[in-house]
mmCIF file of C-alpha atoms in Angstrom:
data_model
loop_
_atom_site.group_PDB
_atom_site.id
_atom_site.type_symbol
_atom_site.label_atom_id
_atom_site.label_comp_id
_atom_site.label_asym_id
_atom_site.label_seq_id
_atom_site.Cartn_x
_atom_site.Cartn_y
_atom_site.Cartn_z
ATOM 1 C CA UNK A 1 -99.508 37.793 77.552
ATOM 2 C CA UNK A 2 -100.418 37.378 73.855
ATOM 3 C CA UNK A 3 -97.835 39.553 72.021
ATOM 4 C CA UNK A 4 -99.428 38.914 68.626
ATOM 5 C CA UNK A 5 -102.730 40.422 69.736
ATOM 6 C CA UNK A 6 -100.916 43.439 71.260
ATOM 7 C CA UNK A 7 -98.799 44.055 68.201
ATOM 8 C CA UNK A 8 -101.627 43.936 65.656
ATOM 9 C CA UNK A 9 -103.350 47.191 66.693
ATOM 10 C CA UNK A 10 -99.985 48.971 66.879
ATOM 11 C CA UNK A 11 -99.027 47.763 63.401
ATOM 12 C CA UNK A 12 -102.368 48.913 62.024
ATOM 13 C CA UNK A 13 -101.852 52.361 63.520
ATOM 14 C CA UNK A 14 -98.310 52.589 62.082
ATOM 15 C CA UNK A 15 -99.518 51.564 58.599
ATOM 16 C CA UNK A 16 -102.343 54.099 58.750
ATOM 17 C CA UNK A 17 -99.915 56.867 59.713
ATOM 18 C CA UNK A 18 -97.579 55.922 56.868
ATOM 19 C CA UNK A 19 -100.443 55.971 54.353
ATOM 20 C CA UNK A 20 -101.710 59.315 55.619
ATOM 21 C CA UNK A 21 -98.191 60.770 55.715
ATOM 22 C CA UNK A 22 -97.360 59.524 52.233
ATOM 23 C CA UNK A 23 -100.601 60.908 50.853
ATOM 24 C CA UNK A 24 -99.992 64.256 52.496
ATOM 25 C CA UNK A 25 -96.447 64.333 51.122
ATOM 26 C CA UNK A 26 -97.732 63.504 47.637
ATOM 27 C CA UNK A 27 -100.349 66.225 47.840
ATOM 28 C CA UNK A 28 -97.722 68.704 49.066
ATOM 29 C CA UNK A 29 -95.357 67.891 46.169
ATOM 30 C CA UNK A 30 -98.195 68.188 43.675
ATOM 31 C CA UNK A 31 -99.134 71.595 45.070
ATOM 32 C CA UNK A 32 -95.493 72.734 44.972
ATOM 33 C CA UNK A 33 -95.201 71.582 41.370
ATOM 34 C CA UNK A 34 -98.365 73.465 40.441
ATOM 35 C CA UNK A 35 -97.122 76.578 42.238
ATOM 36 C CA UNK A 36 -93.728 76.411 40.520
ATOM 37 C CA UNK A 37 -95.457 76.013 37.169
ATOM 38 C CA UNK A 38 -97.558 79.062 37.905
ATOM 39 C CA UNK A 39 -94.422 81.060 38.683
ATOM 40 C CA UNK A 40 -92.842 80.285 35.334
ATOM 41 C CA UNK A 41 -92.959 83.263 32.942
ATOM 42 C CA UNK A 42 -95.440 83.027 30.129
ATOM 43 C CA UNK A 43 -93.659 83.649 26.853
ATOM 44 C CA UNK A 44 -95.305 84.748 23.658
ATOM 45 C CA UNK A 45 -94.061 85.438 20.201
ATOM 46 C CA UNK A 46 -91.503 83.583 18.120
ATOM 47 C CA UNK A 47 -87.766 84.187 18.676
ATOM 48 C CA UNK A 48 -86.146 86.446 16.097
ATOM 49 C CA UNK A 49 -83.382 84.357 14.457
ATOM 50 C CA UNK A 50 -79.937 85.292 15.756
ATOM 51 C CA UNK A 51 -81.251 87.246 18.735
ATOM 52 C CA UNK A 52 -82.625 86.595 22.187
ATOM 53 C CA UNK A 53 -85.517 88.911 21.492
ATOM 54 C CA UNK A 54 -89.088 87.802 20.976
ATOM 55 C CA UNK A 55 -90.700 88.773 17.671
ATOM 56 C CA UNK A 56 -93.717 90.127 19.529
ATOM 57 C CA UNK A 57 -91.462 92.539 21.399
ATOM 58 C CA UNK A 58 -89.713 93.629 18.203
ATOM 59 C CA UNK A 59 -92.785 94.098 16.065
ATOM 60 C CA UNK A 60 -95.140 95.893 18.420
ATOM 61 C CA UNK A 61 -96.158 98.147 15.566
ATOM 62 C CA UNK A 62 -98.624 100.945 16.220
ATOM 63 C CA UNK A 63 -101.846 101.250 14.241
ATOM 64 C CA UNK A 64 -101.183 102.790 10.838
ATOM 65 C CA UNK A 65 -103.294 104.477 8.169
ATOM 66 C CA UNK A 66 -102.114 105.307 4.663
ATOM 67 C CA UNK A 67 -103.328 108.131 2.451
ATOM 68 C CA UNK A 68 -102.510 108.391 -1.222
ATOM 69 C CA UNK A 69 -101.689 111.960 -2.262
ATOM 70 C CA UNK A 70 -102.810 112.664 -5.830
ATOM 71 C CA UNK A 71 -101.477 115.377 -8.094
ATOM 72 C CA UNK A 72 -103.432 118.648 -8.141
ATOM 73 C CA UNK A 73 -103.359 121.534 -10.628
ATOM 74 C CA UNK A 74 -100.732 119.922 -12.894
ATOM 75 C CA UNK A 75 -98.142 120.271 -10.133
ATOM 76 C CA UNK A 76 -96.210 117.213 -11.259
ATOM 77 C CA UNK A 77 -96.205 115.968 -7.655
ATOM 78 C CA UNK A 78 -97.825 112.992 -5.964
ATOM 79 C CA UNK A 79 -97.002 110.594 -3.159
ATOM 80 C CA UNK A 80 -98.353 109.274 0.095
ATOM 81 C CA UNK A 81 -98.816 110.048 3.763
ATOM 82 C CA UNK A 82 -98.604 107.558 6.616
ATOM 83 C CA UNK A 83 -100.360 108.234 9.913
ATOM 84 C CA UNK A 84 -98.894 106.284 12.820
ATOM 85 C CA UNK A 85 -100.260 105.892 16.361
ATOM 86 C CA UNK A 86 -97.435 106.563 18.843
ATOM 87 C CA UNK A 87 -98.200 105.476 22.388
ATOM 88 C CA UNK A 88 -101.650 106.412 23.629
ATOM 89 C CA UNK A 89 -101.960 110.080 22.711
ATOM 90 C CA UNK A 90 -99.801 111.055 19.734
ATOM 91 C CA UNK A 91 -100.275 110.686 15.986
ATOM 92 C CA UNK A 92 -97.274 110.987 13.683
ATOM 93 C CA UNK A 93 -97.943 112.153 10.124
ATOM 94 C CA UNK A 94 -95.233 111.296 7.573
ATOM 95 C CA UNK A 95 -95.618 112.979 4.173
ATOM 96 C CA UNK A 96 -93.523 112.008 1.144
ATOM 97 C CA UNK A 97 -93.863 113.578 -2.305
ATOM 98 C CA UNK A 98 -92.222 112.466 -5.541
ATOM 99 C CA UNK A 99 -92.134 113.931 -9.010
ATOM 100 C CA UNK A 100 -91.277 117.490 -9.970
ATOM 101 C CA UNK A 101 -88.882 119.043 -7.415
ATOM 102 C CA UNK A 102 -90.454 122.033 -5.631
ATOM 103 C CA UNK A 103 -88.831 125.448 -5.822
ATOM 104 C CA UNK A 104 -89.433 126.175 -2.125
ATOM 105 C CA UNK A 105 -90.875 124.592 1.013
ATOM 106 C CA UNK A 106 -94.537 123.653 0.801
ATOM 107 C CA UNK A 107 -97.080 124.164 3.616
ATOM 108 C CA UNK A 108 -99.141 121.094 4.510
ATOM 109 C CA UNK A 109 -102.229 120.604 6.673
ATOM 110 C CA UNK A 110 -104.958 118.189 7.612
ATOM 111 C CA UNK A 111 -108.126 119.926 6.422
ATOM 112 C CA UNK A 112 -111.792 119.411 7.121
ATOM 113 C CA UNK A 113 -113.685 117.998 4.154
ATOM 114 C CA UNK A 114 -112.467 116.103 1.115
ATOM 115 C CA UNK A 115 -110.273 116.555 -1.943
ATOM 116 C CA UNK A 116 -110.097 118.302 -4.335
ATOM 117 C CA UNK A 117 -111.720 121.170 -2.402
ATOM 118 C CA UNK A 118 -111.070 120.670 1.324
ATOM 119 C CA UNK A 119 -112.275 123.153 3.922
ATOM 120 C CA UNK A 120 -110.614 124.850 6.875
ATOM 121 C CA UNK A 121 -107.364 123.692 8.455
ATOM 122 C CA UNK A 122 -107.916 121.197 11.293
ATOM 123 C CA UNK A 123 -104.324 120.222 12.125
ATOM 124 C CA UNK A 124 -101.279 122.083 10.776
ATOM 125 C CA UNK A 125 -98.350 119.953 9.623
ATOM 126 C CA UNK A 126 -94.695 120.822 9.178
ATOM 127 C CA UNK A 127 -93.778 122.202 5.782
ATOM 128 C CA UNK A 128 -92.702 119.683 3.162
ATOM 129 C CA UNK A 129 -88.985 120.213 2.576
ATOM 130 C CA UNK A 130 -87.313 118.387 -0.309
ATOM 131 C CA UNK A 131 -90.311 116.089 -0.579
ATOM 132 C CA UNK A 132 -90.574 115.059 3.071
ATOM 133 C CA UNK A 133 -92.324 116.147 6.256
ATOM 134 C CA UNK A 134 -92.732 114.517 9.688
ATOM 135 C CA UNK A 135 -95.164 115.949 12.256
ATOM 136 C CA UNK A 136 -96.148 114.663 15.702
ATOM 137 C CA UNK A 137 -99.641 115.779 16.761
ATOM 138 C CA UNK A 138 -100.007 115.517 20.571
ATOM 139 C CA UNK A 139 -103.196 114.736 22.490
ATOM 140 C CA UNK A 140 -104.667 112.860 19.533
ATOM 141 C CA UNK A 141 -105.363 109.229 18.640
ATOM 142 C CA UNK A 142 -106.173 107.640 15.306
ATOM 143 C CA UNK A 143 -109.558 106.607 16.686
ATOM 144 C CA UNK A 144 -110.318 110.246 17.485
ATOM 145 C CA UNK A 145 -109.054 111.328 14.076
ATOM 146 C CA UNK A 146 -111.296 108.789 12.352
ATOM 147 C CA UNK A 147 -114.285 110.055 14.340
ATOM 148 C CA UNK A 148 -113.640 113.511 12.842
ATOM 149 C CA UNK A 149 -113.809 112.377 9.204
ATOM 150 C CA UNK A 150 -114.109 113.579 6.499
ATOM 151 C CA UNK A 151 -110.561 114.920 6.608
ATOM 152 C CA UNK A 152 -107.945 115.386 3.900
ATOM 153 C CA UNK A 153 -104.190 115.913 3.819
ATOM 154 C CA UNK A 154 -103.340 118.784 1.512
ATOM 155 C CA UNK A 155 -99.957 120.078 0.349
ATOM 156 C CA UNK A 156 -99.896 123.625 -1.013
ATOM 157 C CA UNK A 157 -97.711 124.953 -3.818
ATOM 158 C CA UNK A 158 -95.969 127.495 -1.567
ATOM 159 C CA UNK A 159 -96.513 129.805 1.399
ATOM 160 C CA UNK A 160 -97.095 132.662 -1.027
ATOM 161 C CA UNK A 161 -99.645 130.668 -3.027
ATOM 162 C CA UNK A 162 -101.734 128.748 -0.502
ATOM 163 C CA UNK A 163 -104.741 128.706 -2.820
ATOM 164 C CA UNK A 164 -102.944 126.461 -5.303
ATOM 165 C CA UNK A 165 -102.865 122.846 -4.168
ATOM 166 C CA UNK A 166 -99.987 120.595 -5.239
ATOM 167 C CA UNK A 167 -101.180 117.245 -3.847
ATOM 168 C CA UNK A 168 -104.198 116.087 -1.877
ATOM 169 C CA UNK A 169 -105.540 112.862 -0.386
ATOM 170 C CA UNK A 170 -108.575 111.847 1.677
ATOM 171 C CA UNK A 171 -107.952 110.067 4.979
ATOM 172 C CA UNK A 172 -109.915 106.808 4.989
ATOM 173 C CA UNK A 173 -111.110 104.932 8.057
ATOM 174 C CA UNK A 174 -110.010 101.436 7.031
ATOM 175 C CA UNK A 175 -106.695 100.305 8.481
ATOM 176 C CA UNK A 176 -104.215 99.432 5.767
ATOM 177 C CA UNK A 177 -102.812 96.050 6.688
ATOM 178 C CA UNK A 178 -100.744 94.782 3.794
ATOM 179 C CA UNK A 179 -101.395 96.098 0.313
ATOM 180 C CA UNK A 180 -103.797 98.797 -0.809
ATOM 181 C CA UNK A 181 -103.614 99.354 -4.552
ATOM 182 C CA UNK A 182 -105.445 101.689 -6.889
ATOM 183 C CA UNK A 183 -105.004 103.408 -10.209
ATOM 184 C CA UNK A 184 -103.587 106.908 -9.929
ATOM 185 C CA UNK A 185 -101.980 109.331 -12.409
ATOM 186 C CA UNK A 186 -98.217 109.315 -12.720
ATOM 187 C CA UNK A 187 -97.202 112.904 -11.869
ATOM 188 C CA UNK A 188 -96.279 114.852 -14.988
ATOM 189 C CA UNK A 189 -97.816 112.362 -17.452
ATOM 190 C CA UNK A 190 -101.188 111.538 -18.987
ATOM 191 C CA UNK A 191 -100.808 107.835 -18.246
ATOM 192 C CA UNK A 192 -101.835 105.790 -15.269
ATOM 193 C CA UNK A 193 -100.065 102.972 -13.524
ATOM 194 C CA UNK A 194 -100.944 100.546 -10.791
ATOM 195 C CA UNK A 195 -99.207 101.869 -7.701
ATOM 196 C CA UNK A 196 -99.062 99.539 -4.728
ATOM 197 C CA UNK A 197 -98.675 101.463 -1.496
ATOM 198 C CA UNK A 198 -97.331 99.637 1.499
ATOM 199 C CA UNK A 199 -95.801 100.755 4.777
ATOM 200 C CA UNK A 200 -92.844 98.857 6.214
ATOM 201 C CA UNK A 201 -91.020 99.152 9.503
ATOM 202 C CA UNK A 202 -87.470 98.028 10.284
ATOM 203 C CA UNK A 203 -86.406 97.997 13.917
ATOM 204 C CA UNK A 204 -82.796 98.828 14.795
ATOM 205 C CA UNK A 205 -81.945 97.182 18.121
ATOM 206 C CA UNK A 206 -78.612 96.394 19.834
ATOM 207 C CA UNK A 207 -78.761 93.052 17.982
ATOM 208 C CA UNK A 208 -78.963 94.772 14.577
ATOM 209 C CA UNK A 209 -81.646 95.527 11.993
ATOM 210 C CA UNK A 210 -84.783 93.372 12.043
ATOM 211 C CA UNK A 211 -85.867 92.186 9.595
ATOM 212 C CA UNK A 212 -82.371 92.373 8.133
ATOM 213 C CA UNK A 213 -83.591 91.990 4.548
ATOM 214 C CA UNK A 214 -86.932 93.123 3.136
ATOM 215 C CA UNK A 215 -88.352 93.010 -0.392
ATOM 216 C CA UNK A 216 -90.649 95.898 -1.305
ATOM 217 C CA UNK A 217 -92.192 97.491 -4.377
ATOM 218 C CA UNK A 218 -90.976 100.688 -5.982
ATOM 219 C CA UNK A 219 -92.706 103.624 -4.301
ATOM 220 C CA UNK A 220 -93.062 101.890 -0.923
ATOM 221 C CA UNK A 221 -92.026 103.717 2.223
ATOM 222 C CA UNK A 222 -89.834 102.177 4.906
ATOM 223 C CA UNK A 223 -89.638 103.552 8.448
ATOM 224 C CA UNK A 224 -86.407 102.748 10.283
ATOM 225 C CA UNK A 225 -86.850 103.029 14.059
ATOM 226 C CA UNK A 226 -83.764 103.318 16.262
ATOM 227 C CA UNK A 227 -84.249 101.346 19.496
ATOM 228 C CA UNK A 228 -80.551 101.024 20.372
ATOM 229 C CA UNK A 229 -80.556 103.854 22.893
ATOM 230 C CA UNK A 230 -77.675 105.443 20.968
ATOM 231 C CA UNK A 231 -77.405 107.931 18.113
ATOM 232 C CA UNK A 232 -77.648 106.463 14.630
ATOM 233 C CA UNK A 233 -77.693 107.637 11.021
ATOM 234 C CA UNK A 234 -79.030 105.252 8.373
ATOM 235 C CA UNK A 235 -77.443 105.463 4.926
ATOM 236 C CA UNK A 236 -76.781 103.397 1.812
ATOM 237 C CA UNK A 237 -73.431 101.723 1.211
ATOM 238 C CA UNK A 238 -70.547 102.207 0.763
ATOM 239 C CA UNK A 239 -69.242 103.724 3.968
ATOM 240 C CA UNK A 240 -68.493 106.592 4.311
ATOM 241 C CA UNK A 241 -69.499 108.065 0.915
ATOM 242 C CA UNK A 242 -73.002 106.489 0.632
ATOM 243 C CA UNK A 243 -72.880 106.632 -3.168
ATOM 244 C CA UNK A 244 -74.832 103.410 -3.779
ATOM 245 C CA UNK A 245 -78.113 105.340 -3.325
ATOM 246 C CA UNK A 246 -77.112 108.948 -2.489
ATOM 247 C CA UNK A 247 -80.654 110.083 -1.627
ATOM 248 C CA UNK A 248 -80.980 107.257 0.911
ATOM 249 C CA UNK A 249 -79.016 109.068 3.620
ATOM 250 C CA UNK A 250 -80.659 110.164 6.871
ATOM 251 C CA UNK A 251 -77.992 112.795 7.541
ATOM 252 C CA UNK A 252 -78.965 114.677 4.362
ATOM 253 C CA UNK A 253 -82.633 114.997 5.386
ATOM 254 C CA UNK A 254 -84.612 116.969 7.953
ATOM 255 C CA UNK A 255 -84.841 113.701 9.914
ATOM 256 C CA UNK A 256 -81.178 113.960 10.909
ATOM 257 C CA UNK A 257 -80.670 112.938 14.543
ATOM 258 C CA UNK A 258 -84.211 111.584 14.975
ATOM 259 C CA UNK A 259 -85.024 108.103 16.255
ATOM 260 C CA UNK A 260 -87.191 107.434 13.195
ATOM 261 C CA UNK A 261 -86.151 107.833 9.578
ATOM 262 C CA UNK A 262 -88.685 107.323 6.788
ATOM 263 C CA UNK A 263 -87.662 106.930 3.168
ATOM 264 C CA UNK A 264 -89.597 106.173 -0.022
ATOM 265 C CA UNK A 265 -87.662 103.934 -2.409
ATOM 266 C CA UNK A 266 -88.120 105.079 -6.013
ATOM 267 C CA UNK A 267 -85.248 103.107 -7.557
ATOM 268 C CA UNK A 268 -85.426 99.412 -8.415
ATOM 269 C CA UNK A 269 -82.436 97.416 -7.202
ATOM 270 C CA UNK A 270 -80.735 95.813 -4.221
ATOM 271 C CA UNK A 271 -79.787 98.504 -1.752
ATOM 272 C CA UNK A 272 -77.468 97.612 1.092
ATOM 273 C CA UNK A 273 -77.342 100.070 3.967
ATOM 274 C CA UNK A 274 -75.678 100.566 7.340
ATOM 275 C CA UNK A 275 -75.558 102.768 10.409
ATOM 276 C CA UNK A 276 -73.032 105.476 9.558
ATOM 277 C CA UNK A 277 -72.076 105.707 13.241
ATOM 278 C CA UNK A 278 -71.641 101.927 13.510
ATOM 279 C CA UNK A 279 -70.755 100.832 9.990
ATOM 280 C CA UNK A 280 -70.395 97.136 10.867
ATOM 281 C CA UNK A 281 -74.171 96.873 11.314
ATOM 282 C CA UNK A 282 -76.296 96.842 8.172
ATOM 283 C CA UNK A 283 -79.205 95.445 6.216
ATOM 284 C CA UNK A 284 -80.656 95.178 2.718
ATOM 285 C CA UNK A 285 -83.717 96.611 0.968
ATOM 286 C CA UNK A 286 -84.638 94.886 -2.303
ATOM 287 C CA UNK A 287 -86.888 97.058 -4.489
ATOM 288 C CA UNK A 288 -88.864 95.474 -7.335
ATOM 289 C CA UNK A 289 -91.375 96.847 -9.836
#
């Protein structure tokens, strides 16, 4: 019997099986690698320095519109309003006035029409107390609000004198991303200055304030949003007297206990602040002309 001739076919079969098996194994490993790659989480956003949080998660800012409120009827008051989209069906309206201190609380509304002679009230806002008002309007989006233009935000002199307007501003449809500057009268004077209006947001998370330091212009508003899940009260240094910038104290405002605290910085300087309920955590706002 010729063993060489009998072994040759068997060897060929064995080699073929090894080739097929190796190819199948290679294909299987390639598929597993592809599957594992597909299971890996897709990350987006840059890491915030000093935290394990992604910047995209920290700065998911809602759409924002800004309205400049100009002095009316020699009231000595002017300022700005910021309209913020919260979630999918709420608009927050933040009104801040500066200038001559009011004698009493001032009614405020979003009116139909335009300044200086707006029409009927479309959306009532909370009264302006000590220069500030925060109102959440439910079942409304900024897109819907824009579709209803022309609209104006109007602050009245007092509840007893609704016909006298103290400050008024038209809501514009363009989103304010970055700076929006224009000439406007300085309340109580005959001069004009270039006022740069900009909205800022600082997030307060379990890792601290982010961004920890911001540089803004005098007259800019900063919104501090508490995302720690705990109570907080933002105030200027030093703890516990807060005398560095006494007005910059959430506890002294009608925003006490709220998760958002908005403040307009009217003083130039370097203002360190902290959480009064957790004084080891703080940040810095640098205000320039």
